[in-house]
Structure formats: C-alpha cells, structure tokens
XYZ file of C-alpha atoms in Angstrom:
731
model
C 106.607 -0.760 29.195
C 104.888 2.097 27.363
C 104.214 5.159 29.478
C 101.206 6.175 27.343
C 99.142 2.989 27.633
C 97.092 2.457 30.797
C 96.926 -1.305 31.327
C 93.940 -3.113 32.836
C 93.988 -5.994 35.312
C 93.107 -8.333 32.419
C 96.190 -7.096 30.511
C 98.339 -7.980 33.538
C 96.824 -11.483 33.764
C 97.413 -11.992 30.030
C 101.102 -10.972 30.248
C 101.644 -13.097 33.393
C 99.874 -16.076 31.804
C 102.508 -16.228 29.069
C 105.253 -17.259 31.518
C 103.436 -18.414 34.684
C 101.327 -21.515 35.339
C 97.545 -21.342 35.671
C 97.832 -21.840 39.431
C 100.269 -18.881 39.756
C 98.052 -16.676 37.569
C 95.060 -17.472 39.814
C 97.181 -16.429 42.815
C 97.828 -13.054 41.146
C 94.117 -12.633 40.359
C 93.264 -13.235 44.014
C 95.743 -10.528 45.027
C 94.096 -8.083 42.591
C 90.599 -8.802 43.949
C 91.837 -8.312 47.526
C 93.522 -4.987 46.658
C 90.483 -3.786 44.701
C 88.255 -4.356 47.751
C 90.757 -2.688 50.144
C 91.093 0.451 47.952
C 87.416 0.544 46.903
C 86.638 4.046 48.274
C 90.003 5.681 47.522
C 90.996 8.029 44.679
C 94.290 9.469 43.428
C 95.093 13.199 43.059
C 94.080 12.893 39.390
C 90.551 11.851 40.442
C 90.999 8.287 39.122
C 90.168 5.240 41.304
C 93.215 4.399 43.444
C 93.306 0.752 42.271
C 94.515 2.040 38.885
C 97.980 2.665 40.420
C 98.533 -0.878 41.835
C 97.374 -2.326 38.483
C 100.047 -0.318 36.605
C 102.743 -1.355 39.122
C 101.780 -5.028 38.778
C 101.800 -4.564 34.986
C 105.384 -3.269 35.008
C 106.470 -6.233 37.185
C 104.682 -8.703 34.911
C 106.487 -7.244 31.873
C 109.747 -7.866 33.765
C 108.512 -11.463 34.148
C 108.809 -11.436 37.928
C 107.691 -14.355 40.111
C 104.031 -14.676 41.316
C 104.694 -13.253 44.820
C 106.327 -10.113 43.377
C 103.538 -9.442 40.837
C 100.953 -10.040 43.592
C 102.773 -7.477 45.732
C 102.464 -5.025 42.849
C 98.705 -5.137 43.471
C 99.066 -5.188 47.285
C 102.014 -2.838 47.926
C 99.889 0.041 49.307
C 97.190 -1.819 51.264
C 99.025 -1.735 54.613
C 100.025 1.923 54.288
C 96.720 3.305 52.954
C 93.962 0.982 54.232
C 92.950 -0.895 57.380
C 94.667 -4.101 56.173
C 97.540 -5.339 58.407
C 100.597 -7.484 57.675
C 98.969 -10.270 59.725
C 95.973 -10.145 57.373
C 98.296 -10.574 54.372
C 100.060 -13.529 56.030
C 96.725 -15.273 56.562
C 95.278 -14.467 53.132
C 98.429 -15.049 51.068
C 101.784 -15.976 52.637
C 104.581 -14.783 54.916
C 106.645 -14.099 51.781
C 104.036 -11.666 50.415
C 103.726 -9.925 53.811
C 107.519 -9.551 54.015
C 107.720 -7.941 50.550
C 104.832 -5.536 51.246
C 106.404 -4.583 54.586
C 109.673 -3.793 52.792
C 108.026 -1.176 50.525
C 105.691 0.273 53.190
C 106.738 3.709 54.443
C 107.176 4.466 58.129
C 104.227 6.854 58.031
C 102.956 6.291 61.577
C 106.189 7.345 63.323
C 106.721 11.022 64.156
C 109.988 12.586 63.013
C 111.737 15.881 63.636
C 111.786 16.816 59.940
C 110.679 15.636 56.498
C 114.323 15.025 55.615
C 114.740 12.697 58.600
C 111.546 10.817 57.753
C 112.607 10.422 54.116
C 116.050 9.155 55.167
C 114.496 6.659 57.605
C 112.093 5.425 54.894
C 115.018 4.840 52.539
C 116.997 3.165 55.298
C 114.174 0.699 55.971
C 113.720 0.013 52.266
C 117.428 -0.698 51.724
C 117.606 -2.992 54.735
C 114.593 -4.943 53.432
C 116.178 -4.917 49.962
C 119.395 -6.397 51.332
C 117.347 -9.341 52.588
C 115.351 -9.707 49.364
C 116.151 -7.815 46.142
C 112.522 -8.065 44.997
C 111.656 -5.255 47.440
C 113.508 -2.691 45.339
C 112.076 -4.048 42.076
C 108.571 -3.419 43.458
C 109.645 0.023 44.683
C 111.123 0.892 41.273
C 107.882 -0.114 39.527
C 105.923 1.970 42.065
C 108.171 5.005 41.520
C 108.049 4.606 37.715
C 104.243 4.869 37.618
C 104.270 7.734 40.136
C 106.671 9.625 37.856
C 104.368 8.997 34.878
C 101.502 10.680 36.785
C 103.526 13.446 38.485
C 101.697 16.201 36.563
C 98.747 15.966 38.977
C 100.831 17.158 41.979
C 101.836 20.718 43.014
C 105.030 22.073 41.395
C 107.027 22.037 44.651
C 106.174 18.367 45.241
C 106.946 17.513 41.604
C 110.469 18.932 41.972
C 111.085 17.200 45.315
C 109.989 13.791 43.994
C 111.872 14.251 40.700
C 115.057 15.179 42.567
C 114.730 12.155 44.871
C 114.195 9.960 41.791
C 117.346 11.275 40.114
C 119.365 10.965 43.331
C 118.218 7.552 44.600
C 115.989 5.493 42.299
C 117.563 6.028 38.860
C 121.060 5.093 40.176
C 119.516 2.032 41.846
C 117.922 0.952 38.561
C 121.354 1.416 36.968
C 123.064 -0.697 39.644
C 120.471 -3.418 39.032
C 121.039 -3.099 35.277
C 117.375 -2.291 34.469
C 118.062 0.295 31.779
C 114.452 0.441 30.525
C 113.357 1.786 33.919
C 116.505 3.861 34.510
C 116.210 5.899 31.286
C 112.508 6.629 31.752
C 113.050 7.728 35.378
C 115.886 10.070 34.337
C 114.071 11.576 31.346
C 110.868 12.156 33.342
C 112.789 13.671 36.279
C 114.524 16.096 33.883
C 111.122 17.151 32.540
C 110.125 18.449 35.995
C 113.521 19.679 37.235
C 114.464 21.622 34.088
C 111.421 21.788 31.781
C 112.939 24.481 29.533
C 115.959 22.350 28.622
C 113.860 19.174 28.403
C 111.453 20.584 25.794
C 114.264 22.374 23.974
C 116.127 19.071 23.506
C 112.864 17.328 22.484
C 112.270 19.943 19.758
C 115.869 19.789 18.526
C 115.699 15.971 18.385
C 112.506 16.172 16.315
C 114.094 18.577 13.833
C 116.962 16.164 13.072
C 114.971 12.918 13.269
C 114.574 12.380 9.502
C 118.269 13.050 8.872
C 119.310 10.603 11.634
C 116.919 7.877 10.472
C 118.259 8.075 6.913
C 121.846 7.915 8.209
C 121.156 4.888 10.447
C 119.339 3.104 7.614
C 122.437 3.420 5.397
C 124.734 2.147 8.193
C 122.478 -0.853 8.945
C 122.300 -1.772 5.244
C 126.112 -1.723 4.989
C 126.576 -3.890 8.125
C 123.930 -6.359 6.887
C 125.749 -6.701 3.538
C 129.052 -7.382 5.295
C 127.521 -9.965 7.677
C 125.687 -11.753 4.853
C 129.037 -12.295 3.147
C 130.343 -14.223 6.185
C 126.932 -15.829 6.977
C 126.445 -14.316 10.448
C 122.823 -13.917 11.527
C 122.141 -10.658 13.365
C 119.371 -8.275 14.335
C 120.531 -4.673 13.824
C 118.757 -1.574 15.086
C 119.404 2.098 15.795
C 119.226 3.287 19.425
C 118.619 7.022 19.889
C 120.351 8.636 22.853
C 118.065 9.397 25.788
C 117.206 12.994 26.642
C 118.842 13.012 30.063
C 122.137 11.655 28.725
C 122.178 14.441 26.092
C 121.410 17.055 28.756
C 124.088 15.608 31.064
C 126.680 15.734 28.300
C 125.721 19.341 27.426
C 126.136 20.414 31.066
C 129.241 18.370 31.988
C 131.151 19.071 28.757
C 129.697 22.570 28.238
C 128.538 21.742 24.716
C 125.713 22.970 22.512
C 123.262 20.427 21.076
C 124.765 20.701 17.584
C 128.212 19.820 19.024
C 127.019 16.379 20.207
C 127.574 13.865 17.446
C 126.849 10.528 19.119
C 123.093 11.095 19.394
C 122.505 7.471 18.443
C 124.168 4.095 18.495
C 123.790 1.047 16.273
C 123.108 -2.155 18.190
C 123.969 -5.565 16.706
C 122.451 -8.630 18.419
C 123.956 -11.995 17.382
C 123.656 -15.656 18.416
C 126.978 -16.309 20.174
C 129.969 -14.682 21.869
C 132.166 -15.871 18.997
C 129.944 -13.935 16.563
C 130.270 -10.805 18.761
C 134.019 -10.650 18.207
C 133.637 -11.543 14.520
C 131.219 -8.628 14.025
C 133.649 -6.326 15.875
C 136.382 -7.209 13.352
C 134.043 -6.534 10.424
C 132.977 -3.149 11.862
C 136.630 -2.125 12.297
C 137.339 -3.231 8.727
C 134.494 -1.069 7.350
C 135.213 2.069 9.379
C 138.229 3.377 11.246
C 137.963 2.870 15.040
C 138.562 5.853 17.328
C 141.502 5.263 19.714
C 140.574 4.656 23.365
C 136.853 4.201 22.616
C 136.714 0.368 22.624
C 135.316 -1.338 25.742
C 135.022 -5.094 26.260
C 132.255 -5.633 28.805
C 131.958 -9.290 27.732
C 135.390 -10.243 29.071
C 134.920 -7.928 32.065
C 131.176 -7.456 32.808
C 129.938 -4.448 34.792
C 128.893 -5.130 38.408
C 125.225 -4.756 37.365
C 125.645 -7.876 35.107
C 125.829 -5.800 31.882
C 127.775 -7.412 29.003
C 128.425 -6.005 25.544
C 131.176 -4.871 23.182
C 131.308 -1.083 22.658
C 133.307 0.589 19.926
C 133.197 4.051 18.360
C 134.196 4.404 14.708
C 134.381 7.249 12.207
C 131.116 6.647 10.317
C 130.240 7.098 6.621
C 129.835 10.895 6.950
C 132.943 11.399 9.061
C 131.030 11.676 12.335
C 131.605 9.410 15.379
C 129.286 6.375 15.379
C 128.912 4.114 18.434
C 128.300 0.394 17.813
C 127.178 -2.042 20.523
C 127.507 -5.790 19.918
C 125.941 -8.437 22.177
C 124.076 -11.765 22.258
C 120.305 -12.022 22.787
C 120.797 -13.117 26.421
C 123.137 -10.169 27.013
C 120.548 -7.868 25.432
C 117.806 -9.055 27.802
C 120.094 -8.509 30.792
C 121.043 -5.042 29.465
C 117.356 -4.091 29.273
C 115.975 -5.827 32.360
C 119.099 -6.381 34.483
C 118.705 -8.546 37.561
C 115.056 -9.161 36.638
C 116.210 -11.048 33.534
C 118.721 -13.064 35.580
C 116.381 -13.588 38.511
C 117.187 -16.514 40.820
C 113.500 -17.061 41.648
C 112.845 -17.839 37.949
C 115.912 -20.018 37.443
C 114.501 -23.336 38.583
C 116.001 -25.048 35.561
C 119.474 -23.596 36.121
C 122.250 -25.120 38.158
C 123.068 -24.276 41.767
C 126.363 -22.858 40.526
C 124.530 -20.468 38.161
C 122.243 -19.249 40.961
C 125.222 -18.734 43.274
C 126.939 -16.695 40.541
C 124.028 -14.252 40.431
C 123.894 -13.934 44.223
C 127.676 -13.364 44.398
C 127.312 -10.404 42.047
C 124.852 -8.831 44.473
C 127.023 -9.019 47.598
C 127.196 -5.212 47.652
C 123.534 -5.265 48.775
C 124.308 -7.637 51.646
C 126.858 -5.163 52.995
C 124.022 -2.685 53.598
C 122.916 -4.733 56.612
C 126.375 -4.361 58.099
C 126.398 -0.584 57.557
C 122.915 -0.280 59.052
C 124.030 -1.968 62.273
C 126.897 0.492 62.738
C 125.282 3.730 61.556
C 122.816 5.178 64.056
C 121.802 8.295 62.155
C 119.449 7.816 59.189
C 120.723 10.824 57.228
C 124.350 9.712 57.718
C 123.318 6.263 56.482
C 121.847 7.782 53.294
C 124.923 9.917 52.645
C 127.145 6.845 53.047
C 124.884 4.898 50.719
C 125.075 7.560 48.007
C 128.888 7.499 48.148
C 129.201 3.696 48.080
C 126.471 2.807 45.603
C 125.854 5.788 43.367
C 129.229 7.479 42.845
C 131.515 6.790 39.901
C 133.507 3.588 40.359
C 137.126 2.488 39.889
C 138.118 -1.116 39.166
C 141.371 -2.373 40.660
C 143.055 -5.798 40.750
C 144.380 -8.076 43.462
C 147.815 -9.682 42.798
C 145.897 -12.816 41.669
C 143.963 -10.855 39.038
C 140.572 -10.621 40.823
C 138.665 -7.389 40.145
C 137.558 -5.238 43.105
C 135.070 -2.399 42.568
C 135.409 0.728 44.758
C 133.922 4.261 44.712
C 135.975 6.885 42.903
C 138.412 8.540 45.318
C 139.065 5.344 47.314
C 142.502 4.707 48.865
C 144.421 1.449 49.605
C 142.808 1.245 53.080
C 139.354 0.991 51.426
C 140.687 -1.866 49.304
C 142.177 -3.627 52.366
C 138.890 -3.537 54.327
C 136.951 -4.692 51.240
C 139.167 -7.826 51.187
C 138.891 -8.597 54.942
C 138.500 -6.722 58.230
C 141.716 -8.121 59.753
C 143.734 -7.205 56.640
C 142.468 -3.657 57.028
C 143.273 -3.526 60.755
C 146.809 -4.874 60.196
C 147.655 -2.701 57.161
C 151.050 -0.966 57.351
C 151.587 -0.079 53.676
C 150.585 -0.725 50.054
C 152.351 -1.680 46.832
C 150.601 -0.332 43.737
C 151.771 -1.619 40.383
C 154.850 -2.982 42.167
C 155.778 0.363 43.761
C 155.313 1.442 47.388
C 152.740 4.252 47.657
C 151.329 6.231 50.623
C 148.028 5.076 52.167
C 146.239 8.219 50.945
C 147.055 7.392 47.284
C 143.894 7.818 45.126
C 143.263 4.557 43.304
C 142.791 4.500 39.518
C 141.117 1.897 37.320
C 143.616 -0.800 36.358
C 145.860 -0.453 39.439
C 147.206 -3.737 40.863
C 147.276 -3.612 44.692
C 149.232 -5.611 47.208
C 148.509 -4.741 50.855
C 151.422 -4.989 53.302
C 150.322 -6.238 56.765
C 151.936 -6.967 60.124
C 150.648 -8.991 63.093
C 152.458 -6.467 65.317
C 150.494 -3.538 63.887
C 148.885 -1.242 66.485
C 145.746 -1.164 64.352
C 144.101 1.667 62.403
C 144.745 5.340 63.064
C 142.022 7.932 63.751
C 143.380 9.812 60.707
C 142.229 6.921 58.488
C 138.641 8.092 59.007
C 139.532 11.307 57.150
C 141.071 9.646 54.075
C 138.878 6.552 53.548
C 135.993 6.831 51.097
C 133.828 3.738 51.674
C 131.349 3.346 54.519
C 132.566 -0.214 55.005
C 136.122 0.949 55.845
C 134.940 3.812 58.072
C 132.608 1.537 60.020
C 135.285 -1.129 60.510
C 137.743 1.488 61.805
C 135.100 2.863 64.195
C 134.346 -0.698 65.370
C 138.024 -1.223 66.180
C 138.172 1.845 68.440
C 134.803 0.956 69.920
C 136.066 -2.436 71.085
C 139.539 -1.267 72.151
C 138.601 1.695 74.314
C 134.971 1.297 75.401
C 135.298 2.653 78.965
C 137.418 5.546 77.808
C 134.933 6.332 75.033
C 131.974 6.272 77.448
C 133.651 8.845 79.727
C 134.812 10.963 76.792
C 131.380 10.803 75.138
C 129.542 11.876 78.306
C 131.927 14.809 78.755
C 131.420 15.930 75.146
C 127.613 15.773 75.474
C 127.655 17.702 78.769
C 129.933 20.341 77.218
C 127.548 20.681 74.286
C 124.577 21.107 76.658
C 126.433 23.866 78.530
C 127.032 25.635 75.184
C 123.292 25.425 74.547
C 122.566 27.030 77.976
C 120.694 23.887 79.089
C 120.572 22.707 82.724
C 122.469 19.381 82.636
C 120.605 17.814 85.579
C 117.259 18.671 83.977
C 117.934 16.755 80.748
C 120.298 13.919 81.785
C 117.491 11.928 83.409
C 117.242 8.160 82.992
C 113.935 8.460 81.090
C 115.210 11.136 78.683
C 118.471 9.240 78.030
C 116.506 6.059 77.317
C 114.167 7.795 74.833
C 116.998 9.502 72.958
C 119.017 6.266 72.904
C 116.057 4.421 71.339
C 115.685 7.189 68.756
C 119.241 6.491 67.553
C 118.925 2.660 67.880
C 121.187 2.289 70.950
C 120.502 -0.474 73.494
C 121.456 1.657 76.516
C 122.989 5.017 77.487
C 126.510 3.547 77.761
C 126.386 2.453 74.118
C 125.207 5.942 73.174
C 127.989 7.771 75.058
C 130.579 5.277 73.736
C 129.420 6.021 70.178
C 129.983 9.742 70.786
C 133.452 8.921 72.152
C 134.574 6.991 69.063
C 132.902 9.481 66.662
C 130.122 7.122 65.610
C 127.698 9.995 66.216
C 128.282 13.636 67.136
C 127.793 15.112 70.604
C 125.688 17.888 69.025
C 123.150 15.363 67.684
C 122.680 13.767 71.118
C 122.657 17.091 73.003
C 120.066 18.613 70.668
C 117.746 15.623 71.102
C 118.195 15.617 74.879
C 117.357 19.339 74.990
C 114.220 19.113 72.814
C 111.755 18.702 75.699
C 113.217 21.560 77.778
C 113.397 23.851 74.766
C 109.770 23.213 73.877
C 108.553 24.054 77.381
C 110.736 27.214 77.565
C 109.648 28.306 74.105
C 105.945 28.063 74.982
C 106.401 30.160 78.174
C 108.565 32.757 76.411
C 106.115 33.054 73.514
C 103.102 33.701 75.748
C 105.046 36.292 77.734
C 106.581 38.073 74.754
C 103.345 38.129 72.744
C 101.545 40.061 75.466
C 104.500 42.438 75.826
C 104.633 43.038 72.094
C 100.941 43.773 71.770
C 101.099 46.265 74.647
C 104.274 47.791 73.245
C 102.788 48.316 69.769
C 99.539 49.840 71.033
C 101.290 52.175 73.531
C 103.796 53.617 71.088
C 101.392 56.082 69.375
C 103.976 56.733 66.692
C 103.017 58.613 63.579
C 101.933 56.378 60.753
C 104.397 56.036 57.858
C 103.596 56.742 54.242
C 102.894 53.039 53.641
C 99.399 53.483 52.248
C 98.110 50.805 54.652
C 95.781 51.110 57.639
C 95.036 48.755 60.539
C 91.390 47.907 61.160
C 90.183 49.472 64.441
C 93.471 51.159 65.381
C 95.237 54.455 64.672
C 98.719 55.908 65.096
C 100.553 52.612 64.663
C 104.000 52.357 63.101
C 103.450 50.479 59.811
C 106.047 49.300 57.309
C 105.942 47.155 54.172
C 107.871 43.887 54.500
C 110.880 43.505 52.205
C 110.612 39.706 52.071
C 107.569 39.801 49.762
C 107.242 43.533 48.793
C 103.412 43.874 48.782
C 101.873 46.413 46.385
C 98.346 47.863 46.162
C 96.041 45.182 44.816
C 97.783 42.330 46.674
C 95.903 40.596 49.491
C 97.766 41.621 52.671
C 97.992 40.822 56.366
C 99.735 42.554 59.297
C 102.232 40.983 61.697
C 102.955 42.524 65.119
C 106.737 42.776 65.541
C 108.614 43.442 68.759
C 109.654 47.088 68.874
C 109.060 47.884 65.174
C 105.281 48.204 64.927
C 103.278 46.302 62.294
C 105.004 44.598 59.362
C 102.735 44.198 56.291
C 103.093 41.001 54.235
C 101.366 39.516 51.214
C 98.760 37.042 52.475
C 100.547 34.170 50.658
C 103.986 35.037 52.097
C 105.595 31.916 53.623
C 106.800 33.954 56.627
C 103.218 34.383 57.913
C 101.953 30.878 57.106
C 103.260 29.044 60.198
C 101.294 28.259 63.359
C 103.919 30.066 65.460
C 102.976 33.526 64.092
C 99.192 33.099 63.983
C 98.731 34.843 67.366
C 100.506 37.992 66.107
C 98.476 38.584 62.926
C 96.227 41.631 62.371
C 93.739 42.557 59.644
C 95.056 45.390 57.467
C 93.905 46.997 54.215
C 95.108 49.379 51.517
C 94.023 53.003 51.884
C 93.939 53.534 48.099
C 94.944 51.898 44.804
C 98.439 53.351 45.121
C 98.051 56.273 42.695
C 100.783 58.840 43.342
C 102.997 56.453 45.324
C 105.633 53.995 44.139
C 106.530 50.577 45.535
C 109.605 48.371 45.073
C 109.065 44.999 43.336
C 111.734 42.407 42.529
C 111.213 40.353 39.349
C 113.053 37.165 38.365
C 113.156 36.503 34.607
C 114.556 33.229 33.201
C 115.131 32.250 29.597
C 117.575 30.917 27.032
C 120.839 32.868 27.128
C 121.332 34.564 23.780
C 122.924 37.779 22.548
C 120.768 40.833 23.304
C 118.298 39.173 25.711
C 119.083 41.543 28.635
C 118.785 44.631 26.397
C 115.358 43.522 25.149
C 114.124 42.963 28.722
C 115.261 46.444 29.854
C 113.799 48.047 26.731
C 110.437 46.341 27.346
C 110.322 47.728 30.906
C 111.259 51.247 29.705
C 108.425 51.131 27.151
C 105.957 50.876 30.060
C 107.483 54.102 31.531
C 108.654 52.230 34.622
C 111.704 53.177 36.700
C 114.406 50.522 37.198
C 116.436 50.734 40.441
C 118.631 47.603 40.162
C 119.597 44.941 37.595
C 121.677 41.768 37.934
C 122.022 38.752 35.663
C 123.851 35.458 35.295
C 124.078 32.462 32.956
C 124.752 28.816 33.859
C 126.513 25.989 32.006
C 123.251 24.862 30.360
C 122.843 28.374 28.826
C 119.942 29.331 31.064
C 119.915 33.085 31.803
C 118.474 34.473 35.055
C 117.835 38.242 35.270
C 116.858 39.989 38.529
C 115.268 43.443 38.131
C 114.005 45.821 40.859
C 111.367 48.255 39.566
C 109.100 50.983 41.007
C 105.385 50.424 40.364
C 102.092 51.977 41.471
C 99.831 48.932 41.925
C 99.181 45.342 40.877
C 97.612 46.394 37.526
C 100.766 48.314 36.653
C 102.834 45.202 37.520
C 100.695 42.917 35.322
C 101.250 45.190 32.283
C 105.030 44.980 32.784
C 105.013 41.181 33.223
C 102.807 40.687 30.135
C 105.149 42.854 28.068
C 108.271 40.913 29.182
C 106.609 37.557 28.427
C 106.215 38.620 24.776
C 110.019 38.587 24.363
C 111.380 35.598 22.422
C 113.273 32.968 24.532
C 111.856 34.231 27.856
C 110.482 31.200 29.729
C 109.233 32.562 33.061
C 108.648 35.900 34.807
C 107.870 35.852 38.521
C 108.004 38.054 41.589
C 111.075 37.273 43.622
C 110.633 36.463 47.311
C 113.621 36.803 49.656
C-alpha cells in the first residue's frame, strides 16, 4: 500500500488475480473499462486523467483482498456522482449489489442545503446508514479518502485543512474501529502534515537524525530474542516497528513532552505460529528484561472490539530505556494490519456458519446506527452523537455473568442498562457496582461489574436522565419512551414552543404556519407529518429554534430583499449628499469629491495594495483590500465603488498587523523586535503566546508607509532562525 507508487489497471488485475478466479478478475476488468469510458473527458486538479483516481482506489481494495464487487466499485465509485451514468445503468451492466455499494459512497450533491456543514453532516449520515447495511461501503470510502489524502497537495490550503481535519475527526477513527491500522496510520500522518506542517517536518527531521542509533539498538534486541527462542525451538519472525509520526505528535501534545523525552519510539514485534507460543515468548521476554509494572496488556484473552489480538508488554531494555514488545500469531498480525478486511465474511466461504456469525456479532455497533438514524432528525446532531459513541475513548465493564460491555468514556449505569435491553433501561431503579449500591450518575470505569436493579412498578425514565447519559442509544430510548407516553401533550407543547420562538423572531405566525410550509419543513427534518414534528419538539427530540428558523426562512428572504433595495438607495443618496470634508486617508473616489473616506480596520490596506470602496450607511466610504473576505460576497456587490491611492504613501503612516509563528525558543521575541527596529519602523503593539506543542505566535502592530516598506520588514523577519511564517493578520 505504498503511497509513492502509482499503480496501473494491469497492476490491479495482477494483484486481484492472485486470490480471485479468472471469472471474477474478468468482472473487475469490465468495471474498469466501463469507468474509463465514463470518465474519458475528465481531469483531476493535478491535471492527470480522472480515471487515475478510481484505479488507485481499486488498487488499495485489491491489496486488502476484497471481494470482486468491492474492487469493481473501486473503479466505479464516482461514475454516478461525476458522470451521466445512473444507478439503473449500473444495475443493468453489473448487478444490484454493485449499484447498492456505489450508491452508499455517492455524495448527496444534487440536494440544496443551508450550509456546507449541514451538507457534510448529511453526506456522512447517508454513508453511515449505507455502511450499517453493508460494511463494504466504508471500506470503499476509506480507500477513496486514502488516495485523496495522498494527492491533497494539488488543492488550495483552506481546502487541504478542511479535508485533513475531517479525515482526523471521522475517517481515521473509523479505520481504527475497523482495525485497519495500515490505512489509519497513513491517514493520521498525512492529516498532520497539512494541519500542522511545522511540527510534522520537525518530527520527520528528528526521526531521521536518530534512525541509525535506533536501528542498531533494535538489531541487538532482535538478535538476543532470536538466541533465546532458538534455545527453546520456537519459530518466530521478529521485526522492529517505528512509532508513527502522529502518535509521537499526540504524545508530545497530550503529555507536554519534548521529542527527546519520548523513549518508546519503536516496538519489537514477534510473530509466532500458535497462541501457546505467544505466552511462551512472553515468559522468555520477561526473563531477559525486567517488565514495567502496569504495562502488560492481554488482548488475546480479551480482544479489542475492532478484532485486534496481541500481547503487549513494556520492559526495561538493554540500555535502560523502556522497550515495547508485541507478540501475536500470523493470523492475528493480518487482522491487526487489515482489520475487518482480513476477517471478511464475503471471503470466508470455507469457514463455518458459526465463524461468520462471530464476525458479524462483533460488528453489531454498526447495526445500531440504523436505530439512531430513525430517531435523530437533525443531521448535525446525528454526527455529534456518532462521534461520542464511536470515536471517543472507551470503558469496558462486566455483567454479573462475566460478559464484557463496551461503552464510551463517561457513561453511567443507565447507558449500560439500555445497552443490555430497552425494557431494562426503562425499569431501572438503581445499580450495584462491584457489589455496592451507587447513584445512577456514577461514572463507569474499566473493570467495573454492574448489576442493574429493576422494578415492574417503575414509572419509567426521568427527563433528568437525558442530562447524565452519554450514549445516543440511551438518549434515544428515553426520548422514545416520552414520545409514546405523552404524544398529545407533546404535540400541544411543541406547537406552543415553536409559536413562542416565532414571536421572539418578530415573525407573523399566520404567515409561516401554513400547511405547505409546515409540510416542507417537516420533510426537511424527515418527519411524516406536522404532528410528528411538533411532538418531537415537545419531547426534546429537536429544538423549537431549529423548526422556527426553518419556517421563517421564506419570509426572511422576501423581507431581506425588500429592505436591501430600499436601504441601498437611501445609503447612496446619504453618502453623496453629505459633502463632508475628505479625511487624510490618501484615497480618492473615482468621479466624486467631498466624500467621507476611511480605511477599514478589518484588513488595514496600505499604499500599493489593490483596493475597493464600500458604501456604508451613515459613515461614508470604507476602503478595503480587494481580496478582503468582507467585500467578496454577492450581498455587498451593489455597494462597491472604484477607489485609488492618491500617492505612494510617502509622508504618511498606516497601521498593519503582522502574525509571526515559529518554534518557541529563548530569545525569539527579542530577535523579532530587533529585526523590526533595524528597519527603522515604529511598533505600536506586541502580544505573544505559546501552545503545548511549543509553537509560538507573535502579533505585532507596526506603522509603515507603503507595501514596499512592508515587504522589507517581512523579508527581514523571515531571515530569523525558527520563524516559520509571517503574514498580515486579518480581523
């Protein structure tokens, strides 16, 4: 899965041919030919033919040894979204299975949304619902995201950061939950490269400097373990595993450590033939070197929910530094690298029904997504719930019979009760933890043994439970209870809350509470009718503000258009009639005299910058840099005027805010101030701060004459050691 090598379609067919039949390989070839024709006139941002991307995605899936339909979808995953091909076409040409998988990874690009955030949340919602029906959807999406991250350099910086952040927040945790560490680590490392490039390259350079020393150390450790295993005739493959960049960065930030304070930069991995040999090797390792207390983990006896199995121990190594050792069988190693893809039910034709059921049972947390989706009507709320339930740290607690239950960190006994069964949750009256009665808001810890106390005479859950529960499953079940118990009351209460919210917004209730408007808003939030919508507001399934704002959209838009036309004419007349004396701004308006002109503080233009004027209401003309975001929207286009500098600024001084970032070291601020003083520039304000990752940010306000003067200052500051960026600050 090398990120450097660009694979060809023939490479994909060769890899697939090693584990698929000739008939299945021909099926994949047909998918490639179809995709190549569909994307024939399309190109990526890099200028390369678009088909190159589907080939790489299919290549990643083939290396994971996925089934023929999944690899075929690697080639076809973008044809519905980016070409004229429809899902019906795919059903006819290939199969309903292929069409279903492609539909699962296709974005909802043709639907209009209020914001990018809402569209992104709805896209994720659709993907997770499709994934809950068939896990292969997310495997295709992960392969797609992995190649997109490899080619992120061709996009604008703002888009790079947005995609990298989404990858770190959604896709890397998903790869972790599926146990696909090879994809997870690459996604995290690449995301770090774009989110914090200074720290990324700093860690890369520091790793390179110590590489020879580490390799020599690992070689000595491997030789010693091999000698010990030869004596007891245990066959093993031993290798060194360097720590990934993101995990080093995470440890530096979370534990506030410098790079040279992190000792476990690598681990030694021992792969043996059987579970019995795993424990034998563990004993030998502990005989050779002293184990560190509390650092042994047995994931063989108690596997992680993502199917991961291995023995982990940390010992005091030959040089007195901590050394992590991982011990596992070859099958465990494949699952650790490729997760669910290595244990895939679609490839397990030779395995028993019981074995297949075991894999599906371990993925029940995906099935629960369908249940959440039915009860959560707001896409962004759905995503927030998903992040809590799937991507937060986990605690592992036990039932009285010894079964392990996994819950998000911060969960309480009520979360545990609803995870066991809905009725147990509804009838909960107390909880025994480790044999002792504890309150229902007790925060569960790993290893706790829980016994839920129930009563058939219980009045059911309390509204306060919504405030203390952590899991979406528990919250949704509690909301369902109130929804069923008090529907009529909730409908009345919900309508009253929405009407009250509309009054607060100064909206005419009769104008917006029409049957047509209620129907449209209800459909937007996936409600069958207006009663369901008002009932949901009543039992807190959705807020009154969300409904009221959507209901008021149409009226607001119409009012806004009328007000804008009226105010624009008033403003223009007001500005022209003022005849105020021009300020000492050094700017003139084409074709007009005696206008009040001021330089905008949001972008602080200086002579030499391209500028544009904006007609304000009551304050004359505000001058902005032409690239200022405040004058880029369609809403202000009717108020813009052509303006120009009267001179190059000689004799006048202008405020400019600079933001300087670099590695926090002793004396950095003094060197920056000295560099500015050398250019004979006045400084009016200075602030600075340093974060946990030792990144310093210095804000300086200076007085300059023109853009040439500013360039000299910036060039001088950039010459300072450990300064990474210097940019003009925009408010």
